[in-house]
XYZ file of C-alpha atoms in Angstrom:
122
model
C -34.008 119.004 170.809
C -31.531 118.701 173.631
C -30.992 115.932 176.153
C -29.663 117.040 179.530
C -28.023 115.003 182.284
C -27.035 116.564 185.600
C -24.267 115.341 187.857
C -22.234 116.499 190.835
C -24.851 116.536 193.549
C -24.205 115.139 196.974
C -24.015 115.829 200.680
C -22.006 118.756 201.963
C -21.785 120.653 205.227
C -22.951 124.238 205.515
C -20.283 126.582 204.242
C -18.949 124.027 201.811
C -18.955 123.934 198.048
C -20.243 121.767 195.243
C -20.007 122.026 191.497
C -22.909 120.747 189.435
C -22.483 119.859 185.797
C -25.007 119.415 183.028
C -24.007 117.471 179.956
C -26.031 118.211 176.853
C -26.456 116.213 173.695
C -28.621 116.537 170.642
C -29.417 119.468 168.459
C -27.501 122.725 168.482
C -26.701 123.183 172.156
C -25.120 126.572 171.526
C -28.458 127.995 170.343
C -30.094 127.577 173.758
C -30.138 129.671 176.840
C -29.404 127.497 179.866
C -30.633 127.648 183.414
C -30.637 125.917 186.757
C -33.771 125.500 188.840
C -34.259 123.732 192.140
C -37.137 122.139 193.980
C -37.749 121.044 197.546
C -40.651 118.704 198.373
C -43.743 120.759 199.078
C -42.471 123.824 197.247
C -42.676 125.017 193.671
C -39.671 124.731 191.461
C -37.680 127.942 191.767
C -35.239 129.733 189.548
C -31.586 129.654 190.552
C -29.471 130.945 187.684
C -29.440 131.338 183.917
C -26.947 132.086 181.187
C -27.594 133.501 177.736
C -26.196 132.370 174.418
C -23.407 134.903 174.789
C -22.675 134.230 178.424
C -24.668 136.908 180.235
C -25.648 135.563 183.635
C -28.666 135.982 185.881
C -29.146 134.894 189.470
C -31.849 134.596 192.034
C -31.305 136.993 194.906
C -30.988 134.054 197.268
C -27.848 132.754 195.541
C -26.265 135.889 194.117
C -22.668 136.208 195.219
C -22.462 132.538 196.163
C -23.308 130.642 192.967
C -21.770 130.998 189.525
C -23.250 129.631 186.317
C -21.044 129.046 183.304
C -21.196 127.314 179.960
C -18.742 125.762 177.563
C -20.382 125.480 174.177
C -17.452 123.562 172.726
C -17.937 120.849 175.348
C -21.745 121.091 175.452
C -21.771 121.638 179.191
C -23.193 124.068 181.690
C -22.028 124.218 185.282
C -23.154 125.670 188.572
C -20.437 126.396 191.087
C -22.020 126.623 194.517
C -20.040 128.156 197.358
C -20.943 129.041 200.931
C -23.766 126.550 200.852
C -26.614 126.881 203.322
C -29.113 124.293 204.545
C -31.832 126.148 202.649
C -29.975 125.346 199.427
C -30.971 121.714 199.887
C -33.029 120.680 196.869
C -33.090 118.710 193.693
C -31.310 120.814 191.101
C -32.446 120.711 187.485
C -30.683 121.817 184.358
C -32.907 123.391 181.708
C -32.574 124.646 178.139
C -34.723 127.171 176.316
C -34.844 128.901 172.954
C -35.853 132.265 174.407
C -33.647 134.731 176.231
C -33.048 133.766 179.850
C -36.062 134.050 182.125
C -36.823 132.983 185.648
C -39.971 131.042 184.791
C -40.202 127.358 183.964
C -42.398 128.027 180.937
C -39.474 129.520 179.038
C -37.477 126.304 179.116
C -38.365 123.435 176.819
C -35.891 120.765 177.898
C -35.108 119.479 181.357
C -32.739 117.049 182.969
C -33.767 114.507 185.590
C -32.211 116.428 188.450
C -29.455 115.861 190.969
C -29.868 115.977 194.734
C -27.956 118.525 196.776
C -28.159 118.180 200.541
C -26.549 120.734 202.834
C -26.291 119.729 206.463
C -26.090 122.128 209.377
């Protein structure tokens, strides 16, 4: 199993940037695909980005070109660089780990962090 802890959230103005980090501990981090999801009150949790074991990346259309997911297996971390932030990016962001190839559905991820709040003001 993997334990995940997100950090780096905060308040930023539209057009600004934030970098989220997810620190992983436990069993064999490098064997998991990693992903970021986000959730706003009243909405379902939505896929943001994912990265495979080998570093292939996937993005939701809403963030493509603005967000970058990366991983450092040696440090057991995954990051989400968020640029050109928009108010609609406001959400709690969750780090997730799964044993299957990257997918955009929650069911494919077995381990989840507690989330970190990102608020983008207009």
